Every structure is written in structure tokens, then in C-alpha cells.
Tab-separated table of C-alpha atoms and ligand atoms in Angstrom:
chain	number	residue	atom	x	y	z
A	1	UNK	CA	-35.122	5.118	-10.731
A	2	UNK	CA	-32.398	4.335	-13.227
A	3	UNK	CA	-29.037	5.759	-12.258
A	4	UNK	CA	-27.030	7.366	-15.034
A	5	UNK	CA	-23.454	8.586	-14.817
A	6	UNK	CA	-23.183	12.369	-14.440
A	7	UNK	CA	-19.730	13.875	-14.762
A	8	UNK	CA	-18.886	17.567	-14.462
A	9	UNK	CA	-15.327	18.267	-15.569
A	10	UNK	CA	-13.376	15.742	-13.495
A	11	UNK	CA	-15.983	15.338	-10.761
A	12	UNK	CA	-18.584	12.572	-10.668
A	13	UNK	CA	-22.009	13.859	-9.668
A	14	UNK	CA	-23.624	10.448	-9.417
A	15	UNK	CA	-22.631	6.980	-8.335
A	16	UNK	CA	-24.087	3.535	-8.899
A	17	UNK	CA	-24.487	1.687	-5.576
A	18	UNK	CA	-24.567	-1.805	-7.069
A	19	UNK	CA	-21.668	-0.978	-9.349
A	20	UNK	CA	-19.715	0.041	-6.251
A	21	UNK	CA	-20.688	-3.281	-4.702
A	22	UNK	CA	-19.417	-5.104	-7.786
A	23	UNK	CA	-16.146	-3.153	-7.689
A	24	UNK	CA	-15.654	-4.193	-4.046
A	25	UNK	CA	-16.299	-7.812	-4.971
A	26	UNK	CA	-13.850	-7.645	-7.866
A	27	UNK	CA	-11.156	-6.335	-5.523
A	28	UNK	CA	-11.941	-9.035	-2.963
A	29	UNK	CA	-11.667	-11.669	-5.695
A	30	UNK	CA	-8.310	-10.311	-6.752
A	31	UNK	CA	-6.728	-10.355	-3.280
A	32	UNK	CA	-8.250	-13.727	-2.424
A	33	UNK	CA	-6.129	-15.410	-5.068
A	34	UNK	CA	-3.080	-13.108	-4.962
A	35	UNK	CA	0.113	-13.811	-3.033
A	36	UNK	CA	-1.187	-13.654	0.544
A	37	UNK	CA	-0.067	-11.358	3.355
A	38	UNK	CA	1.835	-13.449	5.918
A	39	UNK	CA	2.113	-12.330	9.539
A	40	UNK	CA	-0.148	-9.370	8.880
A	41	UNK	CA	-2.113	-7.214	11.318
A	42	UNK	CA	-5.453	-8.231	12.850
A	43	UNK	CA	-6.782	-4.903	14.123
A	44	UNK	CA	-6.479	-1.981	11.750
A	45	UNK	CA	-7.602	1.653	11.670
A	46	UNK	CA	-7.821	3.204	8.207
A	47	UNK	CA	-8.171	6.967	7.878
A	48	UNK	CA	-9.563	7.623	4.383
A	49	UNK	CA	-11.020	4.127	4.003
A	50	UNK	CA	-13.786	4.709	1.486
A	51	UNK	CA	-11.936	5.037	-1.810
A	52	UNK	CA	-8.644	4.852	-3.667
A	53	UNK	CA	-5.640	3.527	-1.775
A	54	UNK	CA	-7.377	3.529	1.611
A	55	UNK	CA	-10.227	1.319	0.423
A	56	UNK	CA	-7.798	-0.973	-1.388
A	57	UNK	CA	-5.736	-1.200	1.822
A	58	UNK	CA	-8.827	-2.191	3.739
A	59	UNK	CA	-9.832	-4.885	1.248
A	60	UNK	CA	-6.300	-6.228	1.049
A	61	UNK	CA	-5.894	-6.404	4.838
A	62	UNK	CA	-9.283	-8.053	5.356
A	63	UNK	CA	-9.335	-10.469	2.435
A	64	UNK	CA	-5.730	-10.775	1.216
A	65	UNK	CA	-4.459	-13.220	3.831
A	66	UNK	CA	-4.432	-11.211	7.056
A	67	UNK	CA	-8.128	-11.495	8.005
A	68	UNK	CA	-7.997	-8.104	9.671
A	69	UNK	CA	-10.859	-6.450	11.499
A	70	UNK	CA	-10.982	-2.853	10.336
A	71	UNK	CA	-12.263	0.517	11.503
A	72	UNK	CA	-12.613	2.921	8.598
A	73	UNK	CA	-13.000	6.698	8.766
A	74	UNK	CA	-14.150	8.672	5.740
A	75	UNK	CA	-16.053	11.757	4.658
A	76	UNK	CA	-18.975	10.708	2.460
A	77	UNK	CA	-22.580	11.609	1.715
A	78	UNK	CA	-25.574	9.290	1.781
A	79	UNK	CA	-28.783	9.441	-0.276
A	80	UNK	CA	-31.023	12.490	0.146
A	81	UNK	CA	-33.319	14.786	-1.867
A	82	UNK	CA	-30.097	16.098	-3.390
A	83	UNK	CA	-29.073	12.825	-4.917
A	84	UNK	CA	-27.982	9.263	-4.639
A	85	UNK	CA	-24.925	9.967	-2.457
A	86	UNK	CA	-21.241	9.374	-3.054
A	87	UNK	CA	-19.503	6.210	-4.228
A	88	UNK	CA	-17.529	6.094	-0.984
A	89	UNK	CA	-20.771	5.957	0.996
A	90	UNK	CA	-21.733	2.728	-0.761
A	91	UNK	CA	-18.183	1.373	-0.690
A	92	UNK	CA	-18.310	1.601	3.105
A	93	UNK	CA	-21.641	-0.185	3.285
A	94	UNK	CA	-20.832	-3.007	0.915
A	95	UNK	CA	-17.359	-3.490	2.332
A	96	UNK	CA	-18.840	-3.881	5.810
A	97	UNK	CA	-21.393	-6.389	4.518
A	98	UNK	CA	-18.700	-8.496	2.848
A	99	UNK	CA	-16.524	-8.318	5.961
A	100	UNK	CA	-19.368	-9.342	8.260
A	101	UNK	CA	-20.351	-12.190	5.957
A	102	UNK	CA	-16.827	-13.466	6.495
A	103	UNK	CA	-16.884	-13.057	10.262
A	104	UNK	CA	-14.819	-9.860	10.256
A	105	UNK	CA	-15.523	-6.439	11.727
A	106	UNK	CA	-15.840	-3.608	9.193
A	107	UNK	CA	-16.857	-0.670	11.365
A	108	UNK	CA	-17.429	2.643	9.560
A	109	UNK	CA	-17.201	6.162	10.928
A	110	UNK	CA	-18.424	8.777	8.490
A	111	UNK	CA	-17.455	12.355	9.328
A	112	UNK	CA	-14.527	14.718	9.584
A	113	UNK	CA	-11.302	12.876	10.432
A	114	UNK	CA	-9.695	16.198	11.388
A	115	UNK	CA	-12.122	16.835	14.220
A	116	UNK	CA	-11.536	16.187	17.910
A	117	UNK	CA	-14.937	14.476	18.159
A	118	UNK	CA	-14.013	11.919	15.497
A	119	UNK	CA	-10.770	11.048	17.292
A	120	UNK	CA	-12.727	10.534	20.517
A	121	UNK	CA	-15.473	8.430	18.915
A	122	UNK	CA	-12.911	6.171	17.264
A	123	UNK	CA	-10.928	5.733	20.485
A	124	UNK	CA	-14.081	5.025	22.511
A	125	UNK	CA	-15.125	2.396	19.985
A	126	UNK	CA	-11.690	0.752	19.918
A	127	UNK	CA	-11.689	0.519	23.709
A	128	UNK	CA	-15.278	-0.632	24.093
A	129	UNK	CA	-15.835	-2.901	21.100
A	130	UNK	CA	-12.689	-3.460	19.079
A	131	UNK	CA	-10.532	-5.302	21.580
A	132	UNK	CA	-8.734	-2.204	22.806
A	133	UNK	CA	-5.603	-2.284	20.617
A	134	UNK	CA	-4.585	-1.529	17.040
A	135	UNK	CA	-1.678	-3.175	15.284
A	136	UNK	CA	-1.751	-1.025	12.147
A	137	UNK	CA	-2.872	2.550	11.395
A	138	UNK	CA	-3.178	3.446	7.692
A	139	UNK	CA	-3.263	7.153	6.899
A	140	UNK	CA	-4.819	7.676	3.441
A	141	UNK	CA	-6.722	10.951	3.613
A	142	UNK	CA	-6.790	13.095	0.479
A	143	UNK	CA	-8.585	16.403	0.648
A	144	UNK	CA	-8.393	20.060	-0.260
A	145	UNK	CA	-9.243	21.560	3.130
A	146	UNK	CA	-8.337	21.086	6.751
A	147	UNK	CA	-9.565	23.143	9.695
A	148	UNK	CA	-6.927	24.597	12.005
A	149	UNK	CA	-7.453	22.597	15.230
A	150	UNK	CA	-6.825	25.756	17.303
A	151	UNK	CA	-9.000	28.321	15.490
A	152	UNK	CA	-11.264	26.298	13.208
A	153	UNK	CA	-10.163	28.418	10.257
A	154	UNK	CA	-9.745	26.471	7.042
A	155	UNK	CA	-6.429	25.823	5.365
A	156	UNK	CA	-6.862	25.196	1.641
A	157	UNK	CA	-4.343	23.231	-0.365
A	158	UNK	CA	-3.418	24.406	-3.828
A	159	UNK	CA	-1.962	22.416	-6.653
A	160	UNK	CA	0.637	24.869	-7.915
A	161	UNK	CA	4.250	25.007	-8.971
A	162	UNK	CA	7.114	26.597	-7.101
A	163	UNK	CA	9.392	28.839	-9.155
A	164	UNK	CA	8.069	28.847	-12.711
A	165	UNK	CA	4.501	28.388	-13.971
A	166	UNK	CA	3.958	25.263	-16.082
A	167	UNK	CA	1.601	24.897	-19.027
A	168	UNK	CA	0.453	21.446	-20.016
A	169	UNK	CA	-2.486	19.481	-21.382
A	170	UNK	CA	-5.173	18.396	-18.948
A	171	UNK	CA	-8.039	15.982	-19.525
A	172	UNK	CA	-11.672	16.925	-19.152
A	173	UNK	CA	-13.433	13.614	-18.513
A	174	UNK	CA	-16.880	15.094	-19.095
A	175	UNK	CA	-16.132	16.191	-22.656
A	176	UNK	CA	-13.345	13.708	-23.490
A	177	UNK	CA	-11.116	16.583	-24.468
A	178	UNK	CA	-7.648	17.716	-23.628
A	179	UNK	CA	-7.150	21.392	-22.888
A	180	UNK	CA	-4.045	23.400	-22.227
A	181	UNK	CA	-3.874	24.579	-18.690
A	182	UNK	CA	-1.350	26.745	-16.913
A	183	UNK	CA	-0.432	25.984	-13.343
A	184	UNK	CA	0.592	29.179	-11.632
A	185	UNK	CA	3.269	29.507	-9.010
A	186	UNK	CA	2.284	29.335	-5.372
A	187	UNK	CA	2.790	32.021	-2.787
A	188	UNK	CA	4.612	31.185	0.457
A	189	UNK	CA	1.220	31.131	2.161
A	190	UNK	CA	-0.197	28.659	-0.341
A	191	UNK	CA	2.799	26.383	0.103
A	192	UNK	CA	2.350	26.450	3.874
A	193	UNK	CA	-1.394	25.806	3.636
A	194	UNK	CA	-0.838	22.826	1.307
A	195	UNK	CA	1.650	21.401	3.801
A	196	UNK	CA	-0.943	21.818	6.545
A	197	UNK	CA	-3.585	19.953	4.521
A	198	UNK	CA	-1.558	17.227	2.786
A	199	UNK	CA	1.595	17.070	4.927
A	200	UNK	CA	2.141	14.921	8.005
A	201	UNK	CA	0.779	17.096	10.820
A	202	UNK	CA	-2.619	15.451	11.100
A	203	UNK	CA	-1.124	11.965	10.775
A	204	UNK	CA	1.215	12.752	13.687
A	205	UNK	CA	-1.659	14.162	15.687
A	206	UNK	CA	-3.707	10.990	15.202
A	207	UNK	CA	-0.781	8.806	16.260
A	208	UNK	CA	-0.171	11.005	19.309
A	209	UNK	CA	-3.741	10.830	20.483
A	210	UNK	CA	-4.043	7.089	19.815
A	211	UNK	CA	-0.806	6.544	21.699
A	212	UNK	CA	-1.928	8.683	24.654
A	213	UNK	CA	-5.185	6.748	24.752
A	214	UNK	CA	-3.156	3.540	24.998
A	215	UNK	CA	-4.769	1.874	21.996
A	216	UNK	CA	-1.584	1.144	20.015
A	217	UNK	CA	-0.480	-2.448	20.523
A	218	UNK	CA	3.125	-3.467	21.125
A	219	UNK	CA	4.771	-3.619	17.690
A	220	UNK	CA	2.081	-1.475	16.038
A	221	UNK	CA	2.923	-0.059	12.612
A	222	UNK	CA	1.654	2.982	10.780
A	223	UNK	CA	1.874	3.840	7.085
A	224	UNK	CA	0.963	6.857	4.932
A	225	UNK	CA	1.050	7.179	1.142
A	226	UNK	CA	3.107	9.396	-1.072
A	227	UNK	CA	4.001	10.078	-4.678
A	228	UNK	CA	7.280	11.183	-6.222
A	229	UNK	CA	7.186	10.275	-9.916
A	230	UNK	CA	9.783	10.664	-12.676
A	231	UNK	CA	11.747	13.839	-13.450
A	232	UNK	CA	9.305	14.781	-16.249
A	233	UNK	CA	6.508	15.316	-13.719
A	234	UNK	CA	8.649	16.965	-11.022
A	235	UNK	CA	7.806	20.565	-12.024
A	236	UNK	CA	4.094	19.878	-11.467
A	237	UNK	CA	4.264	17.464	-8.565
A	238	UNK	CA	7.473	16.723	-6.715
A	239	UNK	CA	8.866	20.266	-6.891
A	240	UNK	CA	5.428	21.871	-6.565
A	241	UNK	CA	3.137	22.416	-3.589
A	242	UNK	CA	2.032	18.771	-3.365
A	243	UNK	CA	5.645	17.610	-3.368
A	244	UNK	CA	6.428	20.032	-0.520
A	245	UNK	CA	3.562	18.557	1.451
A	246	UNK	CA	4.855	15.048	0.732
A	247	UNK	CA	8.365	16.024	1.852
A	248	UNK	CA	6.773	17.110	5.129
A	249	UNK	CA	4.937	13.781	5.285
A	250	UNK	CA	8.208	11.886	4.774
A	251	UNK	CA	9.860	13.793	7.634
A	252	UNK	CA	6.821	13.059	9.804
A	253	UNK	CA	7.280	9.362	9.005
A	254	UNK	CA	10.775	9.494	10.499
A	255	UNK	CA	9.613	11.338	13.615
A	256	UNK	CA	6.772	8.890	14.130
A	257	UNK	CA	9.148	5.988	13.639
A	258	UNK	CA	11.230	7.202	16.606
A	259	UNK	CA	8.095	7.602	18.646
A	260	UNK	CA	6.666	4.202	17.706
A	261	UNK	CA	9.990	2.581	18.630
A	262	UNK	CA	9.037	3.094	22.283
A	263	UNK	CA	6.370	0.427	21.843
A	264	UNK	CA	8.445	-1.686	19.459
A	265	UNK	CA	6.526	-0.186	16.548
A	266	UNK	CA	7.434	1.363	13.215
A	267	UNK	CA	6.224	4.161	10.918
A	268	UNK	CA	6.634	4.247	7.157
A	269	UNK	CA	5.729	6.232	4.104
A	270	UNK	CA	5.035	4.117	1.041
A	271	UNK	CA	5.604	5.767	-2.319
A	272	UNK	CA	2.925	4.495	-4.685
A	273	UNK	CA	2.232	4.447	-8.392
A	274	UNK	CA	0.322	7.208	-10.210
A	275	UNK	CA	-3.285	6.042	-10.529
A	276	UNK	CA	-6.690	7.378	-11.377
A	277	UNK	CA	-8.526	8.232	-8.150
A	278	UNK	CA	-11.067	10.830	-7.108
A	279	UNK	CA	-8.137	12.945	-5.889
A	280	UNK	CA	-5.556	12.475	-8.640
A	281	UNK	CA	-7.714	13.551	-11.601
A	282	UNK	CA	-7.484	17.082	-10.176
A	283	UNK	CA	-3.764	17.438	-10.787
A	284	UNK	CA	-3.411	19.689	-13.853
A	285	UNK	CA	-1.037	18.717	-16.673
A	286	UNK	CA	-0.587	15.285	-15.122
A	287	UNK	CA	-2.954	13.291	-17.314
A	288	UNK	CA	-0.722	12.877	-20.420
A	289	UNK	CA	1.806	11.212	-18.152
A	290	UNK	CA	-0.785	8.802	-16.735
A	291	UNK	CA	-2.119	8.016	-20.235
A	292	UNK	CA	1.352	7.145	-21.476
A	293	UNK	CA	2.256	5.281	-18.293
A	294	UNK	CA	-0.826	3.072	-18.384
A	295	UNK	CA	-0.269	2.200	-22.017
A	296	UNK	CA	3.372	1.240	-21.537
A	297	UNK	CA	2.845	-0.661	-18.282
A	298	UNK	CA	-0.079	-2.577	-19.739
A	299	UNK	CA	1.913	-3.559	-22.808
A	300	UNK	CA	4.675	-4.813	-20.530
A	301	UNK	CA	2.238	-6.684	-18.281
A	302	UNK	CA	3.266	-4.460	-15.349
A	303	UNK	CA	0.102	-2.397	-14.925
A	304	UNK	CA	-1.360	-2.282	-11.432
A	305	UNK	CA	-4.417	-0.591	-9.943
A	306	UNK	CA	-4.873	0.478	-6.311
A	307	UNK	CA	-5.704	-3.042	-5.193
A	308	UNK	CA	-2.652	-4.660	-6.814
A	309	UNK	CA	-0.437	-1.935	-5.343
A	310	UNK	CA	-1.796	-2.406	-1.835
A	311	UNK	CA	-1.638	-6.203	-1.926
A	312	UNK	CA	2.023	-5.947	-2.986
A	313	UNK	CA	2.695	-3.380	-0.268
A	314	UNK	CA	1.301	-5.543	2.531
A	315	UNK	CA	2.461	-8.948	1.289
A	316	UNK	CA	5.932	-8.022	0.072
A	317	UNK	CA	6.981	-4.914	1.967
A	318	UNK	CA	5.251	-4.074	5.231
A	319	UNK	CA	4.698	-7.692	6.300
A	320	UNK	CA	6.020	-11.123	5.421
A	321	UNK	CA	9.674	-10.046	5.439
A	322	UNK	CA	12.194	-12.244	7.187
A	323	UNK	CA	14.288	-9.347	8.446
A	324	UNK	CA	13.097	-5.793	8.117
A	325	UNK	CA	10.834	-3.799	5.854
A	326	UNK	CA	12.727	-3.025	2.620
A	327	UNK	CA	13.187	0.731	2.173
A	328	UNK	CA	15.324	3.095	0.084
A	329	UNK	CA	18.036	5.459	1.352
A	330	UNK	CA	15.376	7.939	2.500
A	331	UNK	CA	13.686	5.102	4.433
A	332	UNK	CA	10.743	5.129	2.017
A	333	UNK	CA	8.929	1.990	0.923
A	334	UNK	CA	8.868	1.932	-2.885
A	335	UNK	CA	5.967	0.236	-4.627
A	336	UNK	CA	6.428	2.767	-7.433
A	337	UNK	CA	9.438	0.670	-8.487
A	338	UNK	CA	7.735	-0.761	-11.584
A	339	UNK	CA	6.533	2.700	-12.631
A	340	UNK	CA	10.016	4.149	-12.309
A	341	UNK	CA	11.718	1.248	-14.098
A	342	UNK	CA	14.171	2.784	-16.585
A	343	UNK	CA	12.786	0.968	-19.582
A	344	UNK	CA	9.213	1.902	-18.693
A	345	UNK	CA	10.154	5.547	-18.254
A	346	UNK	CA	12.077	5.694	-21.508
A	347	UNK	CA	9.074	4.420	-23.444
A	348	UNK	CA	6.743	6.696	-21.480
A	349	UNK	CA	8.700	9.812	-22.376
A	350	UNK	CA	8.762	8.832	-26.044
A	351	UNK	CA	5.014	8.303	-25.998
A	352	UNK	CA	4.314	11.485	-24.042
A	353	UNK	CA	6.139	13.505	-26.667
A	354	UNK	CA	3.649	12.242	-29.263
A	355	UNK	CA	0.445	12.880	-27.293
A	356	UNK	CA	-1.628	15.820	-28.536
A	357	UNK	CA	-5.182	17.020	-27.867
A	358	UNK	CA	-6.122	15.473	-31.229
A	359	UNK	CA	-4.707	11.995	-30.704
A	360	UNK	CA	-4.645	11.372	-26.923
A	361	UNK	CA	-7.581	8.967	-26.976
A	362	UNK	CA	-5.666	6.539	-29.166
A	363	UNK	CA	-1.971	7.231	-28.564
A	364	UNK	CA	-2.334	7.095	-24.776
A	365	UNK	CA	-4.526	4.670	-22.844
A	366	UNK	CA	-7.507	6.994	-22.450
A	367	UNK	CA	-9.856	4.020	-22.512
A	368	UNK	CA	-8.278	2.681	-19.285
A	369	UNK	CA	-8.157	6.159	-17.737
A	370	UNK	CA	-11.819	6.853	-18.331
A	371	UNK	CA	-12.898	3.332	-17.427
A	372	UNK	CA	-10.999	3.579	-14.129
A	373	UNK	CA	-12.727	6.877	-13.397
A	374	UNK	CA	-16.180	5.548	-14.242
A	375	UNK	CA	-15.572	2.387	-12.206
A	376	UNK	CA	-14.541	4.447	-9.165
A	377	UNK	CA	-18.126	5.648	-9.235
A	378	UNK	CA	-19.701	2.271	-9.891
A	379	UNK	CA	-20.221	2.626	-13.649
A	380	UNK	CA	-18.981	0.562	-16.591
A	381	UNK	CA	-18.498	-2.605	-14.556
A	382	UNK	CA	-19.211	-5.968	-16.065
A	383	UNK	CA	-21.977	-7.976	-14.462
A	384	UNK	CA	-24.050	-5.004	-13.286
A	385	UNK	CA	-27.534	-4.501	-14.688
A	386	UNK	CA	-27.523	-0.756	-15.275
A	387	UNK	CA	-31.015	-0.835	-16.744
A	388	UNK	CA	-32.516	-2.194	-13.532
A	389	UNK	CA	-34.467	0.289	-11.440
A	390	UNK	CA	-32.870	1.212	-8.146
A	391	UNK	CA	-35.172	1.891	-5.240
A	392	UNK	CA	-34.257	5.053	-3.316
A	393	UNK	CA	-36.108	3.870	-0.210
A	394	UNK	CA	-34.062	0.677	-0.140
A	395	UNK	CA	-30.873	2.717	-0.458
A	396	UNK	CA	-31.906	5.047	2.353
A	397	UNK	CA	-32.254	2.080	4.661
A	398	UNK	CA	-28.664	0.993	4.142
A	399	UNK	CA	-26.650	2.191	7.132
A	400	UNK	CA	-22.897	2.725	7.070
B	501	LIG	P1	-9.178	9.272	-2.590
B	501	LIG	O1	-9.800	10.587	-2.881
B	501	LIG	O2	-9.549	8.111	-3.409
B	501	LIG	O3	-9.444	8.899	-1.048
B	501	LIG	C1	-9.422	9.881	-0.044
B	501	LIG	C2	-10.101	9.381	1.205
B	501	LIG	O4	-10.030	10.392	2.211
B	501	LIG	C3	-11.592	9.053	1.039
B	501	LIG	O5	-11.881	7.906	1.793
B	501	LIG	C4	-12.288	10.262	1.656
B	501	LIG	O6	-13.590	9.999	2.154
B	501	LIG	C5	-11.322	10.561	2.790
B	501	LIG	N1	-11.436	11.918	3.315
B	501	LIG	C6	-11.200	13.093	2.682
B	501	LIG	N2	-11.409	14.119	3.532
B	501	LIG	C7	-11.777	13.590	4.718
B	501	LIG	C8	-12.130	14.136	5.981
B	501	LIG	N3	-12.123	15.447	6.226
B	501	LIG	N4	-12.488	13.282	6.972
B	501	LIG	C9	-12.499	11.946	6.761
B	501	LIG	N5	-12.158	11.381	5.591
B	501	LIG	C10	-11.807	12.191	4.584
B	501	LIG	O7	-7.592	9.547	-2.615
B	501	LIG	P2	-6.320	8.619	-2.930
B	501	LIG	O8	-5.825	8.928	-4.281
B	501	LIG	O9	-6.562	7.222	-2.531
B	501	LIG	O10	-5.244	9.278	-1.934
B	501	LIG	C11	-4.865	8.702	-0.711
B	501	LIG	C12	-3.380	8.976	-0.475
B	501	LIG	O11	-2.609	8.315	-1.483
B	501	LIG	C13	-3.016	10.461	-0.565
B	501	LIG	O12	-2.043	10.740	0.412
B	501	LIG	C14	-2.410	10.568	-1.940
B	501	LIG	O13	-1.509	11.636	-2.070
B	501	LIG	C15	-1.682	9.238	-2.022
B	501	LIG	N6	-1.279	8.819	-3.371
B	501	LIG	C16	-2.148	8.853	-4.441
B	501	LIG	C17	-1.713	8.507	-5.706
B	501	LIG	C18	-2.641	8.530	-6.873
B	501	LIG	O14	-2.160	8.483	-8.012
B	501	LIG	N7	-3.928	8.586	-6.676
B	501	LIG	C19	-0.319	8.068	-5.943
B	501	LIG	C20	0.480	7.984	-4.764
B	501	LIG	C21	0.005	8.367	-3.531
B	502	LIG	NA1	-7.875	6.599	0.182
């Protein structure tokens, strides 16, 4: 069969396996010639390893100077009667192949990272086949639901404001249009549920259980990812439900840091740049900001994607420092520094003021936005023969 892109709203309903493979290779090529990670970790667990920042972390740690063996956990779907499967499914497979070809472990666990069974399977594997100890745990899950570990009932996150509703333009990738959307205010319950799903509780629980199992090495580090953004986006993000969840995550980082100190370890939250990922395209009224940001940062030669961000995080922040990891007054690692540069932000706000539903494809960098989205799903990559027939049976034989 020939695989065509299918997009519904902001959700991709198909993925191109060999495009995903090409995207992995492109990221490997980038980190192979970037400033290398010095003194990096060798045994890493990545929760949320199949796309976005988690996948970029994995590629950076394996191929960007540290030669790390990695265990990746993700929630993805393989090929079936229903379709080709998700991009993350193929990312896992082709990452593992590249890792193994270079003598590295790239073990994949596909299933629910929130479940007790997944924790146990990962720990059993680490003890039996992964050398017994981890020296870095990356927490990069992004999801809308999390089951309550006690009752199994689902918490659902909501992307809402707190205080006043906000109306703003939102991109529909399927139709290449911008539509006004109103984000309503959250109830107390919705705020709490969002904290449960996207806050730090599950991260802390993973670290606890890994620590109890004795699989954290002396000096082990852990890192989770956050976003803050400029004042202009605070009503929709930082001061909304997602921001509340991130504030919880930041506090968890401090608690875990105290805990990790007992084994000479450290815990950090790294604040990253706004980027197009499977998760971020869902944030209403956020796209005009990204369009303007990409355009300005590209013009200034400062634009980064997930892979550039992660390589900078590991080579210039979390590792390779003579003294300690550089953090701000809230003890956060900032790789959003280029995004928040005063000059960048000034130009971004000027540009944002000009963006309308009629002109957004030319005034902002919609080309980059859409290309990033398509490439996340294995489409629009150079060097891939999209006219070639893909054999479903061959795909079904690929194991994670
Ligand atoms: P993503 O959607 O690309 O990746 C999410 C990962 O979580 C995937 O590997 C997915 O399979 C996995 N996952 C989701 N539910 C799971 C489950 N139940 N069990 C196992 N795995 C599961 O998301 P992205 O954007 O890379 O987000 C990762 C982190 O980075 C989040 O904390 C996000 O808030 C943060 N971040 C994202 C920014 C952006 O602009 N995209 C900016 C700054 C921070
Ligand atoms: Na991720």
C-alpha cells in the first residue's frame, strides 16, 4: 500500500514508518556532529521515549557523546486492521535498530507508564538485563488521562484558564485555517485533575519505586520538562491549568532533589522552548505565538527543535559542567533562554499583533509549523520515497 498523510483537526491519523526512520536518522546526524555531552550518563530510563522531547533526549543521550544504553517506556499502537499504527511505534523500532547497530541497548516497553505492572516489568528488566543501576531517569510523559493508582478511576486534564476565559486564534492543521476559540475557566476539580495528570505525582512515584528497588546508582540524576513562556501566553498557559500542573512539577523537583541527595543524586526540572509536538498542538490560542516565535528565532539564527534543545540541555546544563548544574533562582534549568531573550520577545509581540486568520500563513512561520507536524508523523521528509509501496506484512513483523 501507499501511505498518505491523514490529519483530523490537529491529530494525525496515519504515520509513515520509513519517514519516521528518516527523522530518527536526521536527529542522530545532528547530535553526532553537535557539541558532545561530556561526562554523561551510561544507563538511562526514559518515560515518554517515543516522541517529542523524550525521543530527542534518548537520541541525544545515545548518539550525542554519552553512548548511553536506554530503556524507553511509551504508549503507542502497532499495525492492525485498524491502520498502520502510530509514529511513536515506529520511532521506538527504528531507534532500537540504530542503537543496536552501534552496540547500544535500546530496550522498549510499550504500555501504560502509570500502571504498577509497567513499573515492575521495567525494574525486573533493569535488574536482570540492564546492569542493575540507572544513572539518569528522564520523565517526559505528556497525556490527557491518568488512572488513580488507588481506585483505577481516570483523572482527565483540561487545558483551561483560571480566572477569566480567553479567546484567541487557534490553528486547524487539517484545513490550514485559523479559528477563534474560547478557552473557558476551569473548576477547582478540573485544576486538581490536571495537576494529577501533568503535575509531579507520578514522577515522584516512579523515583520512589525505583529507589526502593535499589536500581538508582550513586549520583543518579532525574529530570522532567516544563514550560513557562512569556507574559503574553501566561493567561493560557502559565496561569492556567497546565501552569498549575507545572508549578506542582517544579515543587516535586525540589522534593526529589532532597531525596536523591541521600544517594549523592540530583533532581531537576528543565524549562524548554515552545515547540510543535503531538501534545502541544492541542493548546488552544497558543499557535499564533508559536508562528511568530519560529519566524523571529529563525531570522535570528536561534531556532531550535526538540533535538537541538535536548543536546544543549545535556551537553551544557545537566552534564559537562565544572561545578554545578546552572539553574535560576527557582532552581530551574532554563533552555528556554533563547526564546525568552528580550529582543526576540519584543519582535514576537510586534509580529503577533499583526497575525490574522487571513494572513497567518505568510506573516507567521506556518510553513515550519506544518512541516514540523507532518515530520512528527513521518511525512514531508527529504530522502523518503513516498510513492513506494509499503508492505503491511513486513511492518507487522517489526517488533518494538
Ligand atoms: P509528546 O506527546 O511528543 O510525547 C509524550 C510521550 O509520552 C510519548 O512518548 C507517549 O507515548 C508517552 N505517553 C503518553 N501517555 C503515556 C502512558 N500512559 N504510558 C506511557 N507513555 C505514555 O509530548 P512532548 O511535547 O514531548 O511533552 C513531553 C514533556 O515536555 C511534557 O511534560 C511537556 O509539558 C513538556 N514540554 C513540552 C513543550 C512543547 O512545546 N511541546 C515545551 C516545554 C515542555
Ligand atoms: Na516526550
